Structures are given as structure tokens and as C-alpha cells.
XYZ file of C-alpha atoms in Angstrom:
485
model
C 149.470 -94.897 61.043
C 147.783 -94.633 64.467
C 144.371 -92.948 64.495
C 142.672 -92.419 67.860
C 139.168 -91.211 68.656
C 138.898 -89.259 71.916
C 135.355 -88.651 73.161
C 134.241 -87.105 76.404
C 131.815 -85.001 78.376
C 132.403 -81.379 77.372
C 133.036 -80.274 80.998
C 135.235 -83.262 81.952
C 138.711 -82.243 83.258
C 140.180 -85.638 82.340
C 138.936 -85.215 78.773
C 140.704 -81.823 78.744
C 143.968 -83.414 79.934
C 143.657 -86.263 77.405
C 142.921 -83.798 74.616
C 146.035 -81.690 75.251
C 148.270 -84.761 75.469
C 146.807 -86.070 72.204
C 147.323 -82.653 70.537
C 150.984 -82.766 71.554
C 151.426 -86.267 70.103
C 149.697 -85.363 66.849
C 151.860 -82.264 66.432
C 155.140 -84.072 67.054
C 154.497 -87.509 65.563
C 153.830 -87.652 61.787
C 151.967 -90.984 61.989
C 149.712 -90.090 64.949
C 146.202 -88.732 64.237
C 143.305 -87.896 66.528
C 139.596 -87.230 66.103
C 137.749 -85.443 68.937
C 134.123 -85.786 70.000
C 132.498 -83.767 72.791
C 129.000 -84.240 74.136
C 126.954 -81.983 76.398
C 126.790 -83.241 80.016
C 123.015 -83.734 79.670
C 123.371 -86.261 76.834
C 126.794 -87.781 77.582
C 125.629 -90.888 79.457
C 123.045 -91.811 76.824
C 125.554 -91.237 74.034
C 128.216 -93.357 75.766
C 125.714 -96.149 76.366
C 124.751 -96.226 72.671
C 128.401 -96.288 71.530
C 129.285 -99.113 73.878
C 126.221 -101.184 72.954
C 126.950 -100.741 69.267
C 130.587 -101.818 69.626
C 130.058 -104.316 72.481
C 132.372 -102.378 74.807
C 132.221 -101.975 78.579
C 133.122 -98.422 79.614
C 131.398 -96.149 82.133
C 133.352 -92.860 82.449
C 134.564 -89.840 80.515
C 136.660 -89.858 78.438
C 136.535 -92.910 76.221
C 139.361 -93.542 73.757
C 139.526 -96.093 70.995
C 141.800 -96.786 68.084
C 140.356 -96.932 64.582
C 141.193 -100.119 62.681
C 139.349 -99.417 59.445
C 142.524 -99.943 57.428
C 142.669 -103.472 58.852
C 139.052 -104.342 58.286
C 137.906 -103.727 61.878
C 135.531 -101.190 63.451
C 137.675 -100.090 66.384
C 139.752 -101.276 69.334
C 138.828 -99.869 72.751
C 141.834 -98.435 74.595
C 139.923 -97.264 77.674
C 139.874 -93.964 79.565
C 142.380 -91.316 80.643
C 144.660 -93.679 82.603
C 144.900 -96.197 79.769
C 145.698 -93.456 77.244
C 148.390 -92.014 79.543
C 149.978 -95.461 79.936
C 149.864 -95.963 76.152
C 151.611 -92.636 75.539
C 154.315 -93.424 78.080
C 154.879 -96.984 76.822
C 154.917 -96.322 73.066
C 156.021 -92.684 72.785
C 157.740 -91.961 76.135
C 155.475 -88.935 76.650
C 153.413 -88.059 79.720
C 151.291 -85.188 81.027
C 152.000 -83.087 84.126
C 148.958 -80.823 83.867
C 147.784 -79.499 87.232
C 144.214 -79.988 88.419
C 143.429 -76.235 88.367
C 144.409 -75.968 84.700
C 142.402 -79.090 83.895
C 139.289 -77.451 85.423
C 139.830 -74.194 83.511
C 140.207 -75.989 80.177
C 137.194 -78.177 80.944
C 135.095 -75.040 81.518
C 136.361 -73.555 78.252
C 135.561 -76.801 76.426
C 131.975 -76.695 77.659
C 131.549 -73.076 76.540
C 133.071 -73.887 73.151
C 130.767 -76.913 72.766
C 127.646 -74.882 73.585
C 128.708 -72.137 71.177
C 129.276 -74.696 68.424
C 125.844 -76.243 68.963
C 124.209 -72.804 68.843
C 126.007 -72.107 65.588
C 124.652 -75.348 64.156
C 121.123 -74.360 65.141
C 121.583 -70.938 63.541
C 122.789 -72.536 60.328
C 119.816 -74.872 60.418
C 117.479 -71.883 60.659
C 119.104 -70.405 57.566
C 118.216 -73.472 55.483
C 115.475 -72.457 53.077
C 112.137 -74.202 53.599
C 110.272 -75.777 50.695
C 108.551 -72.938 48.826
C 104.982 -73.979 47.937
C 102.734 -71.729 45.822
C 98.990 -72.284 45.323
C 97.136 -70.524 42.514
C 93.472 -69.493 42.768
C 93.955 -69.805 46.516
C 90.477 -68.530 47.362
C 88.893 -71.460 45.512
C 87.049 -73.963 47.748
C 89.585 -76.756 47.162
C 92.356 -74.684 48.750
C 90.552 -74.557 52.102
C 90.706 -78.341 52.352
C 94.194 -78.584 50.875
C 95.909 -76.308 53.409
C 95.392 -78.506 56.522
C 96.733 -81.513 54.606
C 99.837 -79.680 53.346
C 100.629 -78.362 56.820
C 100.069 -81.710 58.568
C 103.467 -83.065 57.501
C 101.853 -86.003 55.696
C 102.756 -84.787 52.203
C 106.380 -83.644 52.346
C 107.318 -85.269 55.663
C 107.628 -84.029 59.230
C 111.312 -83.186 58.689
C 110.565 -80.775 55.799
C 109.550 -77.232 56.671
C 107.381 -75.440 54.126
C 106.689 -71.836 53.275
C 103.248 -71.300 51.722
C 102.320 -68.486 49.368
C 98.665 -68.093 48.384
C 98.280 -66.475 44.967
C 95.093 -65.023 43.507
C 93.610 -61.956 41.828
C 93.985 -58.515 43.372
C 90.267 -58.300 44.176
C 90.687 -61.366 46.399
C 93.218 -59.678 48.690
C 90.969 -59.470 51.757
C 89.934 -63.104 51.439
C 93.582 -64.087 51.087
C 94.525 -62.221 54.268
C 91.796 -64.035 56.170
C 92.996 -67.366 54.779
C 96.575 -66.569 55.801
C 95.456 -65.923 59.387
C 93.438 -69.145 59.506
C 96.441 -71.112 58.256
C 98.689 -69.518 60.887
C 96.148 -70.535 63.529
C 96.810 -74.183 62.674
C 100.150 -73.796 64.521
C 101.699 -76.470 62.331
C 105.248 -77.535 63.316
C 106.242 -77.849 59.623
C 104.905 -74.453 58.551
C 107.716 -71.890 58.555
C 105.593 -69.084 57.085
C 102.442 -68.341 55.101
C 101.789 -65.252 52.999
C 99.647 -64.033 50.119
C 100.472 -62.542 46.753
C 98.317 -60.666 44.243
C 101.093 -59.069 42.165
C 101.720 -61.067 39.018
C 105.359 -60.104 38.470
C 106.322 -61.555 41.893
C 104.391 -64.793 41.418
C 106.171 -68.140 41.904
C 109.407 -66.540 43.070
C 111.864 -69.385 43.882
C 108.939 -71.832 44.025
C 109.807 -75.497 44.544
C 106.177 -76.622 44.178
C 103.341 -74.932 42.270
C 99.787 -76.235 42.708
C 97.446 -75.015 39.963
C 93.809 -75.100 41.043
C 90.688 -74.327 38.995
C 90.624 -70.611 38.285
C 87.445 -68.785 39.214
C 86.318 -66.315 36.581
C 83.647 -63.659 36.776
C 83.457 -63.424 32.996
C 80.665 -65.312 31.280
C 81.880 -67.819 28.713
C 79.614 -69.050 25.933
C 80.155 -72.365 24.205
C 82.806 -75.048 24.318
C 85.197 -73.333 21.911
C 85.189 -70.094 23.902
C 85.761 -72.065 27.110
C 88.762 -73.785 25.544
C 90.276 -70.526 24.282
C 89.701 -68.845 27.648
C 92.340 -71.153 29.205
C 95.152 -69.868 27.005
C 95.840 -66.392 28.504
C 96.066 -67.601 32.110
C 98.198 -70.639 31.235
C 100.460 -68.424 29.163
C 100.807 -66.023 32.094
C 101.455 -68.795 34.633
C 103.835 -70.642 32.341
C 105.918 -67.550 31.597
C 106.067 -66.568 35.278
C 107.037 -70.077 36.395
C 109.724 -70.207 33.703
C 111.069 -66.817 34.815
C 110.680 -66.852 38.618
C 110.492 -70.424 39.926
C 113.362 -72.585 41.112
C 114.930 -74.620 38.332
C 113.774 -77.853 39.989
C 110.160 -76.684 40.429
C 107.403 -79.300 40.315
C 104.045 -78.179 38.921
C 100.878 -80.157 39.609
C 97.597 -79.315 37.859
C 94.244 -80.270 39.361
C 90.622 -79.317 38.914
C 87.304 -80.247 37.339
C 87.646 -78.919 33.798
C 90.193 -79.129 30.961
C 92.934 -80.501 33.218
C 94.878 -82.102 30.342
C 94.612 -78.963 28.214
C 95.792 -76.637 30.992
C 98.746 -78.922 31.643
C 99.898 -78.979 28.016
C 99.453 -75.201 27.704
C 101.635 -74.674 30.771
C 104.261 -76.964 29.234
C 104.280 -74.934 26.046
C 104.887 -71.724 27.991
C 107.425 -73.170 30.433
C 109.496 -75.443 28.159
C 112.538 -75.742 30.441
C 110.506 -77.423 33.190
C 107.874 -79.147 31.006
C 109.110 -82.557 32.192
C 108.135 -81.553 35.739
C 104.510 -80.606 35.008
C 101.841 -83.251 35.633
C 98.054 -83.529 35.805
C 96.211 -85.161 38.719
C 94.134 -88.205 37.773
C 93.597 -89.688 41.235
C 90.221 -87.972 41.575
C 88.681 -90.003 38.754
C 90.520 -93.069 40.039
C 88.977 -92.505 43.474
C 85.482 -92.171 42.018
C 85.926 -95.432 40.129
C 87.197 -97.261 43.227
C 84.270 -95.971 45.267
C 81.742 -97.103 42.643
C 83.260 -100.606 42.567
C 83.382 -100.743 46.372
C 79.692 -99.871 46.599
C 78.889 -102.648 44.147
C 80.956 -105.190 46.109
C 79.827 -103.847 49.494
C 83.418 -103.236 50.630
C 85.555 -100.146 51.203
C 87.229 -98.128 48.437
C 90.660 -98.534 50.052
C 90.482 -102.267 49.291
C 90.325 -101.600 45.545
C 93.746 -101.240 43.853
C 95.197 -100.754 40.368
C 92.425 -98.919 38.552
C 93.887 -97.318 35.402
C 92.484 -94.066 34.030
C 93.337 -93.549 30.351
C 92.926 -90.337 28.363
C 91.217 -87.094 29.257
C 91.053 -86.734 33.049
C 88.194 -84.241 32.985
C 86.576 -85.436 29.752
C 86.515 -88.461 27.485
C 88.424 -91.133 29.383
C 88.494 -94.899 29.713
C 88.414 -96.577 33.127
C 90.377 -99.803 32.781
C 89.579 -102.570 35.306
C 91.654 -105.331 33.695
C 94.423 -104.981 36.310
C 92.129 -103.985 39.183
C 92.158 -106.175 42.298
C 90.156 -106.267 45.508
C 91.785 -106.984 48.885
C 90.231 -108.237 52.147
C 87.084 -109.246 50.278
C 84.627 -111.375 52.229
C 83.825 -114.243 49.888
C 84.115 -118.012 49.580
C 87.826 -117.584 48.835
C 89.755 -116.001 51.702
C 93.418 -115.361 52.417
C 95.944 -113.223 54.343
C 95.855 -109.393 54.127
C 98.085 -109.377 51.037
C 95.776 -111.797 49.203
C 93.681 -110.243 46.434
C 91.386 -111.235 43.610
C 90.784 -109.669 40.175
C 87.746 -107.400 40.373
C 86.388 -108.661 37.056
C 86.363 -112.195 38.503
C 84.417 -111.046 41.558
C 81.802 -108.863 39.839
C 79.552 -111.399 38.139
C 77.280 -108.704 36.671
C 79.169 -107.971 33.447
C 76.340 -105.747 32.209
C 76.854 -103.488 35.235
C 80.532 -103.100 34.321
C 79.770 -102.380 30.660
C 76.861 -100.021 31.158
C 75.985 -98.666 34.609
C 79.580 -98.341 35.840
C 80.701 -96.662 32.602
C 77.767 -94.235 32.603
C 78.287 -93.396 36.291
C 81.949 -92.437 35.788
C 81.152 -90.625 32.538
C 78.449 -88.587 34.249
C 80.709 -87.684 37.181
C 83.590 -86.713 34.903
C 81.599 -84.663 32.395
C 79.635 -82.719 35.024
C 82.270 -82.484 37.745
C 79.689 -83.753 40.237
C 81.053 -85.178 43.491
C 84.498 -83.890 42.509
C 84.266 -81.323 45.275
C 86.950 -79.701 47.344
C 87.551 -82.752 49.574
C 88.281 -85.126 46.686
C 90.212 -82.482 44.729
C 92.481 -81.571 47.649
C 93.052 -85.191 48.676
C 93.958 -86.179 45.104
C 96.488 -83.355 44.792
C 98.033 -84.036 48.193
C 98.321 -87.791 47.565
C 99.930 -87.250 44.154
C 102.452 -84.856 45.703
C 103.184 -87.331 48.489
C 103.871 -90.054 45.928
C 106.048 -87.664 43.898
C 108.264 -86.941 46.899
C 108.211 -90.289 48.705
C 107.191 -92.875 46.114
C 103.905 -94.653 45.439
C 103.054 -97.926 47.240
C 105.341 -100.696 45.920
C 103.738 -102.720 43.172
C 100.702 -100.444 42.921
C 99.575 -98.815 39.663
C 98.876 -95.071 39.797
C 97.145 -93.001 37.106
C 98.767 -89.712 36.090
C 98.384 -87.170 33.297
C 101.764 -86.818 31.547
C 103.049 -85.645 28.184
C 102.866 -88.458 25.674
C 106.091 -89.595 24.042
C 104.356 -92.215 21.919
C 103.816 -94.804 24.658
C 100.969 -97.290 24.012
C 100.537 -95.801 20.520
C 99.327 -92.450 21.938
C 100.162 -89.488 19.647
C 103.004 -87.333 20.902
C 102.374 -83.787 22.092
C 99.215 -84.259 24.170
C 98.842 -84.771 27.911
C 97.291 -88.182 28.441
C 96.423 -90.078 31.617
C 98.239 -93.408 31.762
C 99.584 -95.920 34.314
C 102.746 -94.907 36.199
C 104.670 -95.560 39.386
C 106.489 -92.961 41.490
C 110.004 -93.696 42.726
C 113.176 -91.759 43.574
C 111.474 -88.370 43.267
C 110.119 -88.936 39.778
C 107.540 -90.992 37.882
C 107.929 -93.804 35.364
C 105.319 -94.822 32.787
C 104.533 -98.538 33.142
C 104.981 -99.492 29.500
C 105.786 -103.099 30.405
C 102.328 -103.945 31.791
C 101.008 -107.049 30.005
C 97.572 -107.160 28.394
C 96.720 -103.449 28.557
C 96.340 -102.828 24.829
C 93.468 -100.461 24.073
C 91.243 -100.945 21.059
C 91.895 -98.526 18.218
C 88.339 -97.199 18.393
C 88.623 -96.254 22.078
C 92.095 -94.777 21.549
C 90.908 -92.729 18.561
C 87.950 -91.402 20.543
C 90.161 -90.230 23.436
C 93.028 -88.819 21.375
C 90.703 -87.056 18.946
C 89.124 -85.061 21.768
C 92.466 -84.122 23.325
C 93.996 -83.102 19.996
C 90.947 -80.985 19.149
C 90.955 -79.293 22.553
C 94.513 -78.141 21.938
C 93.889 -77.073 18.323
C 90.733 -75.117 19.180
C 92.354 -73.454 22.214
C 95.318 -72.282 20.098
C 93.053 -71.041 17.291
C 94.220 -73.602 14.734
C 90.727 -75.071 14.548
C 87.506 -73.086 14.673
C 85.017 -75.617 15.987
C 85.221 -78.718 18.145
C 83.804 -81.733 16.304
C 82.563 -84.715 18.335
C 84.512 -87.814 17.423
C 83.541 -90.038 14.524
C 85.918 -92.041 12.373
C 85.412 -89.846 9.306
C 86.922 -86.673 10.772
C 89.844 -88.267 12.629
C 92.304 -88.083 9.738
C 91.783 -84.329 9.248
C 92.255 -83.711 12.976
C 95.497 -85.703 13.094
C 96.888 -84.026 9.965
C 96.109 -80.576 11.368
C 97.648 -81.487 14.750
C 100.810 -82.884 13.143
C 101.326 -79.635 11.245
C 101.387 -77.438 14.380
C 102.631 -79.927 17.026
C 104.777 -78.209 19.633
C 106.403 -81.232 21.265
């Protein structure tokens, strides 16, 4: 079977004549096939140059005709232009063309109009493609102001992905939301298709592809830890039910903030069970604080510190693991190329600083929320989203709050920060990391707090009891009896 490709400038009369002759041959010869390509006059020369360079051909005019040889293992055999195609038709098929010049010009003009119309149709269809629907809760919170310029910069989802932002908050925040919408429009971002606000609960998260859950601001006074824990349930139930009902089936939900991040994530999972696997908690904020503290100690920059693992409760009782942490570009007696690194624990000679001051610094920052302001919060959320869509740096360990399935001996049914990598639009827990076993005492301390947070919030436990080995068994037994996952 003969298959020919005929390409030409859309307004070329010789392309028009070649096209009609090829149509005749295809109609009357069962083993003759053609494929047509037209290019606008403005781009024809560049297109032809690229085709010829790719195939190592020498051809300067319109049209260009080649024969496909894919069935024989080749890329293509150049036939030439109009004259060569006419000779081929006469020699092999005894067919020629007697088209007059006037008709050639008319058809060439029609070809150009048809090409332009087709390109316009493509553009129209492109405009109909739905942008990525991104919803942000508690949009008047300070973190949102820093998050919006990052989301609209194209750095998170890519410059080829248009986004439509919806800012969601309470009805009393409507005026602030309108002002924020106008400020976001003023950014004139090339990736921002639209930005709007929403204060009506029943319309929330409609067809959302991404939902970013920020710290909710409440005007109600909350007394005591137990009341604070229980106060998270109604809002998470509302959000979870609305996401389950209104959002796109592939929605990705990312939970950030200063307080009860793990708890809010697991409560959302309970109320949106069909997309629970796509709900995660941001741990990069604590990871960033740890990297910065180490960098200050080593008198280097935080970006040179890699592979810090945050275990446990992101906004509470966690464990910062430096056993895999490495420092790059470190000015010391041992030096190497940019990819050379050294274990941080080999570089920090002050072991007491690691055991005491470093631990207390991170504990203080986590428990009080200090320094976890809107810049760090927004950057952590944006970076996690970027990794989720485009993958984390190859070979690098990332901390993420995910639902435990028993990895590392962690009880199932709680959201726990652990080491992961992002690839192919999802995340994978790094269960094959060597030498990351956690002592039973540290694991019990972290899991006890997370289990109790969930039990107290759901009303299955009246008071939160600080961890000690004596009460752990009762906590686990109670948790096992009501476990949702």
C-alpha cells in the first residue's frame, strides 16, 4: 500500500493542484492513501525547515511530498514537490492533471480560508477546556494573602495549566473577600482564568479539583484543650460532606495550619470517605523550621539541608529525625562537587545541642505556632502541591501527614507524618528506608497523643491525658473499639 504525505502553504496554488490529483488517485486506487498537512503562510518556512532538518532532506518550496515507509522500518522517503509528484502519477498510474491556473488560484484561496477557520475552531475548543478549579477555605486568613501570588505565578501547577480560584469563607467576610478578589485580579496572571468568592455553604467546592484547607478563624472563645479538640468536628464534618457531594471525583485536599493539623485531616477523611486517599496534611513547615535551625548552627543556608524526617503530630508531639539528614555545599575540611554531601550528625560535633537545644527549639515552635506565620504556611502548602503534581526532587525525602496503614508499626486509623516521595501524581511512603526504626517509647508518646485527640474530639473520651506508659493500654483499647479506618 502506498501512503503519501502532502504538505504545503495553505495559499499555495501548486499545493491545491497536488491535493486534487492526490484525491483523485485515492478515490480510484484502493491501495493509494494520502495524508494532508497545511500551514499558514506566516509559519510555513519555519515549519518546512524543521521537517527537513529532522529528516535530513533538502527541499525549499511548497508543496513537499514524501512517502511513508513505516511498514518497512523507515521514517519516510522524500518524493519532492509538485513536478515530482506529477511525474510519479504519470509513470506509475498513468494519471495527470490539466487544472488551469485560474482554478488553482481559486482553490488556493479557499484552502487558506479553510485553514484559518480550522485554526480558529481549535482555539475556540481550547477556550472551552475547563481550567483547574482551586478552592481555598478561610480565605480571609493571613496565610491566604501570601498563598495567592504563589498559586497564580505558574510555579505550582505549571505555566501550561490555567486555574480558576474560588475563595471561600463565612458570610460576614463577604466584603473582605470581594477586596481580595480584586487584588488577585490585579496580579494579571497569565495562568489565572478567573477568581471569585463564595460564602454560601451549599455551593462550596463545586467541581473542585484542589481544596486547600487553611486554619479557620473563629470569633467564639474556646476554653481548654478538650473543647478546642471538639470544636474542630462541626467544621470538618461540614467541609467533608460538601467535598464528598460537590467536588470532582479526583479532588485533592491539602490541610495546612498551626493547630490540630493531623486531627482535622482525619476528620475530613471520615466525612469524605470516597476521596480519603486524596487528603493529606502539610508537614513541610516543621521540616523547614528544622532545616533553618540546623543551618544556623552550621552557618550555612537552609536550602543546603536535605532529608529531614518529621514523624508524628505535625502541630503537636512530633519527632524530628536527623539520621538521614545531609548537608550540601558545606565549607569544611572535606569538599566536593555540588552533588557531594555529608551526614549532618557527622558535621555537628555538639551532640548535646542536637539532644537538647535543637529538640526544645522545634518543640517550642511547634507547640506555640511561633514563626509559623503566613509566609512559611503558604510556602509549605504551595511546595507540597507542586510536588504532588510534578514530583518531589529525585532521591529526596519529603515529610507528609498521611493516613496510617500500619507502616513502621504505627497504629492504623490516625494521620501520621512520615517519610514519602511524590511521583506520577501521587505519593509513596518510603517503607524501605534502612535504619529508621523509632524507639517504642517515642512511638508510644506520639501515637498516644494522636489517638487521644481523635477520641476526645469524637466524644469517646472525656479528658485528654498526657502520655505516660500506664495509660497507653486503655487509650489503645478504646481507640480499637471505635476505629473508623
